[in-house]
Short mmCIF file of C-alpha atoms and ligand atoms in Angstrom, two decimals:
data_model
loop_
_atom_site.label_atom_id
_atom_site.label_comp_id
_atom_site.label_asym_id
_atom_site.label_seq_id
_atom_site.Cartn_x
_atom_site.Cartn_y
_atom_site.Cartn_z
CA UNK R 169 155.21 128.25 140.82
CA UNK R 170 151.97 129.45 141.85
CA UNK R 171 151.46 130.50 145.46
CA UNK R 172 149.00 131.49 147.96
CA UNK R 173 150.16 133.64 150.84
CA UNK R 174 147.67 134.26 153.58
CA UNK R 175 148.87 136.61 156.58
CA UNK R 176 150.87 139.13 155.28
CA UNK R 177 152.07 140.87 158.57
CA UNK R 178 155.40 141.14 159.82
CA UNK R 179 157.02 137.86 158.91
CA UNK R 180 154.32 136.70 156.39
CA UNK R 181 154.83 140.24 154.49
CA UNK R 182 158.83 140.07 153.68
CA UNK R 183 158.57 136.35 152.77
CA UNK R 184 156.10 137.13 150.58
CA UNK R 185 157.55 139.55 148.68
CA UNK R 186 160.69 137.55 148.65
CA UNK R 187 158.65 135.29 146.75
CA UNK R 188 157.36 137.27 144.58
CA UNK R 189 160.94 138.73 144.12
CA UNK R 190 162.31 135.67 142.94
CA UNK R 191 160.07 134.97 140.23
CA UNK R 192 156.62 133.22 141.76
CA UNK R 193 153.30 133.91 141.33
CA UNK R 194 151.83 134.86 144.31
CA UNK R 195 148.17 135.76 145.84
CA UNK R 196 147.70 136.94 148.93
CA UNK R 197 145.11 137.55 151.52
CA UNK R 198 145.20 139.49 154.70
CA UNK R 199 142.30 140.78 156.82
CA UNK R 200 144.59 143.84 157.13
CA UNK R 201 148.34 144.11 156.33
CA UNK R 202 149.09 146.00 153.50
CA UNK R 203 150.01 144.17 150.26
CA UNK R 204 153.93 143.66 149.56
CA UNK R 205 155.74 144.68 146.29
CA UNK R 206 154.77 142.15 143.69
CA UNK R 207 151.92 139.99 145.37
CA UNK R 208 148.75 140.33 143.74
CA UNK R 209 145.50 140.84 145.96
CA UNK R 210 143.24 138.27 146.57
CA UNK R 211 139.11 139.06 147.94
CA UNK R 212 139.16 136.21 150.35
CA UNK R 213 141.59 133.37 151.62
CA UNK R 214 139.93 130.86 149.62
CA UNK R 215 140.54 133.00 146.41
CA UNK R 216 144.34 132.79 146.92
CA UNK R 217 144.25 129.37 147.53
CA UNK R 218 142.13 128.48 144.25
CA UNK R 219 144.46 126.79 141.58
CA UNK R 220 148.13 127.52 143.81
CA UNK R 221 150.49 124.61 144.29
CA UNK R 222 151.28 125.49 147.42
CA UNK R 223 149.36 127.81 150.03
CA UNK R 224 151.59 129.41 152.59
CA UNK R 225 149.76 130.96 155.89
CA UNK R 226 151.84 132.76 158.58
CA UNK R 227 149.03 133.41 161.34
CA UNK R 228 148.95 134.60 164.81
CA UNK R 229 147.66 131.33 166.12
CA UNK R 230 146.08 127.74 166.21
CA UNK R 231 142.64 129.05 166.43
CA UNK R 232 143.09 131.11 163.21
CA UNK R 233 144.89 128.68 161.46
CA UNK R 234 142.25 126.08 162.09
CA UNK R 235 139.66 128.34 160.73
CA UNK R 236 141.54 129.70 157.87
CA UNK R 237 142.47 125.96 156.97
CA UNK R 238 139.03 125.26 156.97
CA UNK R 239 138.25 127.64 154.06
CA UNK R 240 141.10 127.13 152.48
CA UNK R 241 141.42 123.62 152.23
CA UNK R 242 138.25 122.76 150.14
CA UNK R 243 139.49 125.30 148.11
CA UNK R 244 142.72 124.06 146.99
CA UNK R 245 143.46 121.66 144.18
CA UNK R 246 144.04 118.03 144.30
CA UNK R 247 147.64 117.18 145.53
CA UNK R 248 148.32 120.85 146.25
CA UNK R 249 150.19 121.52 149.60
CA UNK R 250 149.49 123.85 152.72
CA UNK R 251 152.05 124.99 154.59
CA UNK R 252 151.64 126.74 157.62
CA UNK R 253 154.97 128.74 158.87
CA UNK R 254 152.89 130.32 162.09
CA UNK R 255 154.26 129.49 165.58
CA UNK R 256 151.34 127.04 166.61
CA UNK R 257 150.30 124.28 169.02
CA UNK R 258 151.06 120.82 168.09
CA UNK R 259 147.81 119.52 168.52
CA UNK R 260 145.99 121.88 165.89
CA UNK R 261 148.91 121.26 163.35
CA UNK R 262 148.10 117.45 163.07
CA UNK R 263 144.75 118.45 162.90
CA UNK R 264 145.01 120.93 159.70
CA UNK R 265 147.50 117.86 158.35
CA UNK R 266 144.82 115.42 159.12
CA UNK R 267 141.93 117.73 157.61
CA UNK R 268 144.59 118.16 154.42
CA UNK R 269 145.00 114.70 154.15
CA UNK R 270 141.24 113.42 154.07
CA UNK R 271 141.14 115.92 151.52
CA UNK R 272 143.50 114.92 149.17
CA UNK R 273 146.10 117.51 149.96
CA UNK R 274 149.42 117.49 151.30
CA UNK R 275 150.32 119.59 155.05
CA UNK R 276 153.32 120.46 156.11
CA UNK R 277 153.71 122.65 159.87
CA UNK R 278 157.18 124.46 159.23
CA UNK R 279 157.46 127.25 161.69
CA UNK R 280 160.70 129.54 161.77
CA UNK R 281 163.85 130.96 163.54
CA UNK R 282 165.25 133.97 162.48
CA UNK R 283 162.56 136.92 163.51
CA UNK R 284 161.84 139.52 161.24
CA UNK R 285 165.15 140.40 160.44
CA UNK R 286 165.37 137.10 159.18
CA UNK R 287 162.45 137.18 157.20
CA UNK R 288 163.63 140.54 155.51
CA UNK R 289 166.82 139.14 154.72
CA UNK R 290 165.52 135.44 153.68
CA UNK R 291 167.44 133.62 156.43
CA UNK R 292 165.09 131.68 158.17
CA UNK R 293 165.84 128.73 159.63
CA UNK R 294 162.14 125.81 158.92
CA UNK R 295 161.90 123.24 161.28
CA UNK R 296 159.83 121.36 158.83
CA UNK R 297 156.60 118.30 160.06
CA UNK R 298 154.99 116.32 157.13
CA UNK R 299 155.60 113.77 154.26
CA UNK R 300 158.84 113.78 152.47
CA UNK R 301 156.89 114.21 149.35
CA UNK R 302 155.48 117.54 150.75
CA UNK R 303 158.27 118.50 151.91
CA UNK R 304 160.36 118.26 148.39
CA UNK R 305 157.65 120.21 146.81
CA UNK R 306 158.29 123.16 148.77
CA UNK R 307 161.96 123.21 149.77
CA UNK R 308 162.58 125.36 146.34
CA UNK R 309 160.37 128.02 148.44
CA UNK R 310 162.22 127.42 152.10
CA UNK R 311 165.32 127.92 149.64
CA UNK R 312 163.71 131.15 148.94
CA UNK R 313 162.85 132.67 152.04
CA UNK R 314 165.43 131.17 154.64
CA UNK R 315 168.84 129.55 154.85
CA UNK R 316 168.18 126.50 156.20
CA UNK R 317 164.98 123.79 156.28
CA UNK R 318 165.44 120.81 158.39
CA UNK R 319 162.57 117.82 157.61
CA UNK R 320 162.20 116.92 161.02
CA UNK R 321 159.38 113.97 160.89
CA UNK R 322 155.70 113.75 160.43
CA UNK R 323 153.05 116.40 160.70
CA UNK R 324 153.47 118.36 164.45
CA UNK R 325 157.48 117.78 164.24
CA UNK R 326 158.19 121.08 163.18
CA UNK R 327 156.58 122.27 165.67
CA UNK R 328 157.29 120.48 168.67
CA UNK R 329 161.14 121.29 167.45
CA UNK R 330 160.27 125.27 167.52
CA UNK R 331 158.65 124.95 171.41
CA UNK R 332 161.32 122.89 172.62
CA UNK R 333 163.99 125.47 171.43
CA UNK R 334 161.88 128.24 172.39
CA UNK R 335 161.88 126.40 175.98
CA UNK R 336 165.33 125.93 176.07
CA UNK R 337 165.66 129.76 175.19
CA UNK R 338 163.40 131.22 178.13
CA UNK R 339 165.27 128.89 180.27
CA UNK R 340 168.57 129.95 179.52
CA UNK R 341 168.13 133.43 179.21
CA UNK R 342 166.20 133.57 182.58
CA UNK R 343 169.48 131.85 184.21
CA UNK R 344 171.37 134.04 182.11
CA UNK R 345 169.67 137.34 183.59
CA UNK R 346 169.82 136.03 187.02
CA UNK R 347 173.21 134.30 186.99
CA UNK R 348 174.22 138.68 186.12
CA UNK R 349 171.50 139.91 189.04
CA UNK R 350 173.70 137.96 191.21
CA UNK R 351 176.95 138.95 190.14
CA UNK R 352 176.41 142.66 190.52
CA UNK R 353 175.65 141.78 194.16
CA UNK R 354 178.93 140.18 194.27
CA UNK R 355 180.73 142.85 193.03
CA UNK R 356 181.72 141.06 190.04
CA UNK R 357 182.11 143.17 186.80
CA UNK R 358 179.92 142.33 183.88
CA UNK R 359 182.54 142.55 181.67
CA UNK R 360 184.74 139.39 183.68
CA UNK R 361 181.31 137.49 184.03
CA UNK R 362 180.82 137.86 180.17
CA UNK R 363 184.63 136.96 179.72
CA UNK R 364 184.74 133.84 181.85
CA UNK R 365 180.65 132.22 181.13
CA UNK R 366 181.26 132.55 177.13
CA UNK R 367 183.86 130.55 177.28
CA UNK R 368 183.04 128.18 180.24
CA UNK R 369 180.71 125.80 181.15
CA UNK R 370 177.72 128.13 181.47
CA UNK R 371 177.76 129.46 177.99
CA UNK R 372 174.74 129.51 175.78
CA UNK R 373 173.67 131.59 172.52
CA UNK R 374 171.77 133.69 175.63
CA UNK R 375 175.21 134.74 176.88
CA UNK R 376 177.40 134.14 174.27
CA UNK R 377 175.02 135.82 171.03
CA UNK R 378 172.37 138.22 172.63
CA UNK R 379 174.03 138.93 175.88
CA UNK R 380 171.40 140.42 178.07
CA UNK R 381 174.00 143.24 179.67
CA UNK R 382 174.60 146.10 177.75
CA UNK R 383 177.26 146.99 176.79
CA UNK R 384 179.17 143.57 176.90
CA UNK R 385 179.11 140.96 173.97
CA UNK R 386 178.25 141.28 170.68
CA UNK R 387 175.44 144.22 170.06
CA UNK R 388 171.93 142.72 171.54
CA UNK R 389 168.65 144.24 172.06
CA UNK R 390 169.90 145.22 175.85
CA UNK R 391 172.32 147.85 173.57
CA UNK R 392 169.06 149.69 172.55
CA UNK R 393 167.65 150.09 175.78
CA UNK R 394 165.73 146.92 175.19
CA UNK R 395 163.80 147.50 172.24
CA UNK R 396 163.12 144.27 170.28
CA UNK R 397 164.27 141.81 169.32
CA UNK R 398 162.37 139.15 170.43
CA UNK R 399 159.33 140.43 172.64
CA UNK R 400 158.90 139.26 175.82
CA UNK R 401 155.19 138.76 174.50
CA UNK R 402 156.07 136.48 172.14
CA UNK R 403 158.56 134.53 174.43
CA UNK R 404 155.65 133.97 176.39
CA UNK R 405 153.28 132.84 174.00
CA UNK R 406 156.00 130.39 172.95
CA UNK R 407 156.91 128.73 176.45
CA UNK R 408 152.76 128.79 176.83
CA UNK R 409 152.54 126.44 173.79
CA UNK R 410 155.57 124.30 175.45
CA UNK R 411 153.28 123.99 178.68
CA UNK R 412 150.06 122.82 176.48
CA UNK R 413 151.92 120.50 174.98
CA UNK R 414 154.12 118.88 177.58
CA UNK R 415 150.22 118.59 179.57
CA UNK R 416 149.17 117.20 176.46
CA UNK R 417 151.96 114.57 176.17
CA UNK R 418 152.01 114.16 180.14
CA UNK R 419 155.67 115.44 179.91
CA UNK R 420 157.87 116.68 183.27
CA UNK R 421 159.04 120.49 182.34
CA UNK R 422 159.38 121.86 185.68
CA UNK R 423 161.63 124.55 184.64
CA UNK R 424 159.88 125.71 181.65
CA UNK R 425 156.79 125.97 183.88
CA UNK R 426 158.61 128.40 186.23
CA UNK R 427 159.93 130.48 182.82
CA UNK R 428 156.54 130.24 181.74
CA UNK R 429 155.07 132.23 184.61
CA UNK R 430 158.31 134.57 185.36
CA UNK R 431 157.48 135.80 181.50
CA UNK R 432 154.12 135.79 182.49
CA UNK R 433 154.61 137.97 185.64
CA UNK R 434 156.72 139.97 183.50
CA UNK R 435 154.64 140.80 180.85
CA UNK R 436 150.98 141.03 182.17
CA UNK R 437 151.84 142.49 185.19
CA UNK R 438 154.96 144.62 185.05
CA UNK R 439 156.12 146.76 182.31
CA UNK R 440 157.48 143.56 179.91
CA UNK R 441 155.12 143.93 177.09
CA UNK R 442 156.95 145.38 173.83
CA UNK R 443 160.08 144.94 175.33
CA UNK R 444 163.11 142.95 174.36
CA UNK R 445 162.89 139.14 176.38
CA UNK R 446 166.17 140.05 177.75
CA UNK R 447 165.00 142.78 179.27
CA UNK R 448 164.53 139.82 182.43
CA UNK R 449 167.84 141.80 183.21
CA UNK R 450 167.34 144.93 184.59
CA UNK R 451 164.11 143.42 186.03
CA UNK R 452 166.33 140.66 188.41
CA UNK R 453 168.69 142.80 189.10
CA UNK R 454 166.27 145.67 190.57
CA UNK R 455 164.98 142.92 193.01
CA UNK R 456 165.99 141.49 195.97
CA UNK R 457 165.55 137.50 197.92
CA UNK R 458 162.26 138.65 199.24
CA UNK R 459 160.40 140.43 196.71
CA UNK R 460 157.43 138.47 195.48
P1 NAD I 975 151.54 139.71 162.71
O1 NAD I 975 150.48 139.96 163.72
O2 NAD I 975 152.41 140.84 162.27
O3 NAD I 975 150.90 139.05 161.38
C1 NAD I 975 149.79 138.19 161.38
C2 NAD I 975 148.90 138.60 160.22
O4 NAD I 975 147.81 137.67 160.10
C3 NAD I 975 148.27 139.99 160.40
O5 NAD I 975 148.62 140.82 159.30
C4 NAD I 975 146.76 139.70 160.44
O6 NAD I 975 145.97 140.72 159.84
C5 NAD I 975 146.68 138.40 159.67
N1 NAD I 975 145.48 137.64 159.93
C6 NAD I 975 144.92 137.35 161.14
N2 NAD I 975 143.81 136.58 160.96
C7 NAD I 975 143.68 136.40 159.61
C8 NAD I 975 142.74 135.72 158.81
N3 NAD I 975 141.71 135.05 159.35
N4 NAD I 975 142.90 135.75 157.46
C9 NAD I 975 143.96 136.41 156.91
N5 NAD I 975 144.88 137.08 157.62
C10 NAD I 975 144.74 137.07 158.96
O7 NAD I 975 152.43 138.52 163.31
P2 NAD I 975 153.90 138.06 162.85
O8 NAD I 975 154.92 138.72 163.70
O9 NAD I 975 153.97 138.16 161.35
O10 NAD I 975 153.88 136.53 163.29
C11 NAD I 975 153.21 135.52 162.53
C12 NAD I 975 153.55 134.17 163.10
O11 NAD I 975 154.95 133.97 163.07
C13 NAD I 975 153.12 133.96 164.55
O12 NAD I 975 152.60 132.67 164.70
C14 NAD I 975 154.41 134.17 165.32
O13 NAD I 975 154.41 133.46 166.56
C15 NAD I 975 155.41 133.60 164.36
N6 NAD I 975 156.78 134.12 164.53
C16 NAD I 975 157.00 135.45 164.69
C17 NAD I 975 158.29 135.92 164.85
C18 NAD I 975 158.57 137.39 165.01
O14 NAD I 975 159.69 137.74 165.37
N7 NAD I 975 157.59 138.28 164.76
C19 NAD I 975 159.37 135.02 164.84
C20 NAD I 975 159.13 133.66 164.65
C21 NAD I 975 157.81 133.22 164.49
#
């Protein structure tokens, strides 16, 4: 197949060359990451979209993608499909599908689990919004670059599944981290707390898969001082696109507010920024009931 691949940074790179690996024809376009093996250079985004079947972008936001859609669609041929795999709002995903659609093309929002380990490895998990036409003509390429692809409805389902995990995430590893914080000050041993919460009640992949602690559970970020990982930065931008959207769907998310602005504390201003999101740890745990 021919492809066009436009952001070629740290997720968009691998699955590129994974692409390109497996056979496909691939352009790409990137204001600045280098090239991967096997993808052939493109001048401008529109250039790597001319005369693909399907044009993959993997973007830092809705603001880019919006404007990068808006060059690229035009560009595109007739019943071609874009398919965005960024991490964006909801609202500017049904509007690339909508712009797609007066156009002739097909849209499809399918951002991804799996980090870029994941997208080394081509194990992503696609949490997939569009037609199920669109979506057939590109599951050969989620096949490609990740384990799974689940079609999850129209354009703006895939995303709204990726924030709502995301959500979930913050949430749990925030009561995670403090559920630890409090059971130092107990005198409880990690160790028991990890042995009786994974297999109780409380248990979540926060406890049970990346254990914020180190040293107990399976090895986590927390077992290498916190590097990531996930970065708390990017936790953050997530549960920020699960607050614009539950204002923009008038929905009650009282907790992921509150995770919202502990990761915001955290990273803009204390030291969270490039570290692991479990990192919430060590940050509970040096506090006490009255610190602000
Ligand atoms: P990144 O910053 O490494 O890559 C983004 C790339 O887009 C950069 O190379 C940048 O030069 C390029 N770019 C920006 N504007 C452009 C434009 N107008 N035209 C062409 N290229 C342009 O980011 P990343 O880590 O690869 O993340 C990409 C997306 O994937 C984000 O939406 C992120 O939220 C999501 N995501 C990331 C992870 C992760 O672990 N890194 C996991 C899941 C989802």
């Amino acid at each position: 197949m021919r492809i066009g691949f436009i952001g070629l940074g740290n997720m968009g790179g691998p699955m590129a060359k994974n692409l390109a690996a497996a056979g496909h024809a691939v352009q790409g376009f990137d204001l600045a990451a280098p090239m991967p093996e096997g993808v052939t250079a493109a001048a401008t985004a529109a250039e790597a979209a001319a005369g693909a079947e399907v044009v993959i972008t993997m973007l830092p936001n809705g603001q880019i993608l919006r404007a990068v859609a808006a060059e690229v669609i035009p560009a595109m041929a007739p019943g071609a499909v874009l398919c965005d795999c960024s991490t964006v709002d909801v609202d500017s995903a049904r509007a690339v599908a909508d712009q797609a659609a007066a156009a002739g093309k097909g849209a499809l929002d399918a951002p991804v689990s799996g980090g870029i380990g994941g997208a080394a490895a081509g194990t992503l998990t696609f949490m997939v919004g569009g037609t199920p036409a669109a979506f057939e003509t590109v599951r050969p390429l989620f096949d490609i670059m990740g384990q799974k692809a689940v079609h999850c409805g129209e354009s703006g389902a895939g995303q709204a599944a990726k924030i709502c995990n995301n959500m979930i995430l913050g949430v749990t590893m925030i009561a995670t981290c403090e559920a630890f914080a409090l059971a130092d000050k107990l005198g409880l041993d990690r160790q028991k707390m990890f042995d009786v919460v994974s297999t109780s009640s409380g248990y979540s992949w926060s406890m049970n898969a990346y254990c914020p602690a180190p040293g107990v559970g399976p090895a986590s970020p927390a077992d290498n001082g916190y590097k990531p990982g996930f970065a708390a930065e990017l936790m953050l931008k997530d549960l920020r696109l699960s607050q614009q959207a539950a204002d923009s769907a008038d929905a009650d998310t009282p907790m992921g507010a509150l995770a919202t602005s502990l990761y915001g504390q955290f990273v803009e201003a204390e030291d969270g920024r490039g570290r692991d999101f479990s990192a919430m740890l060590p940050r509970l745990a040096a506090r006490g009931r009255g610190a602000a």
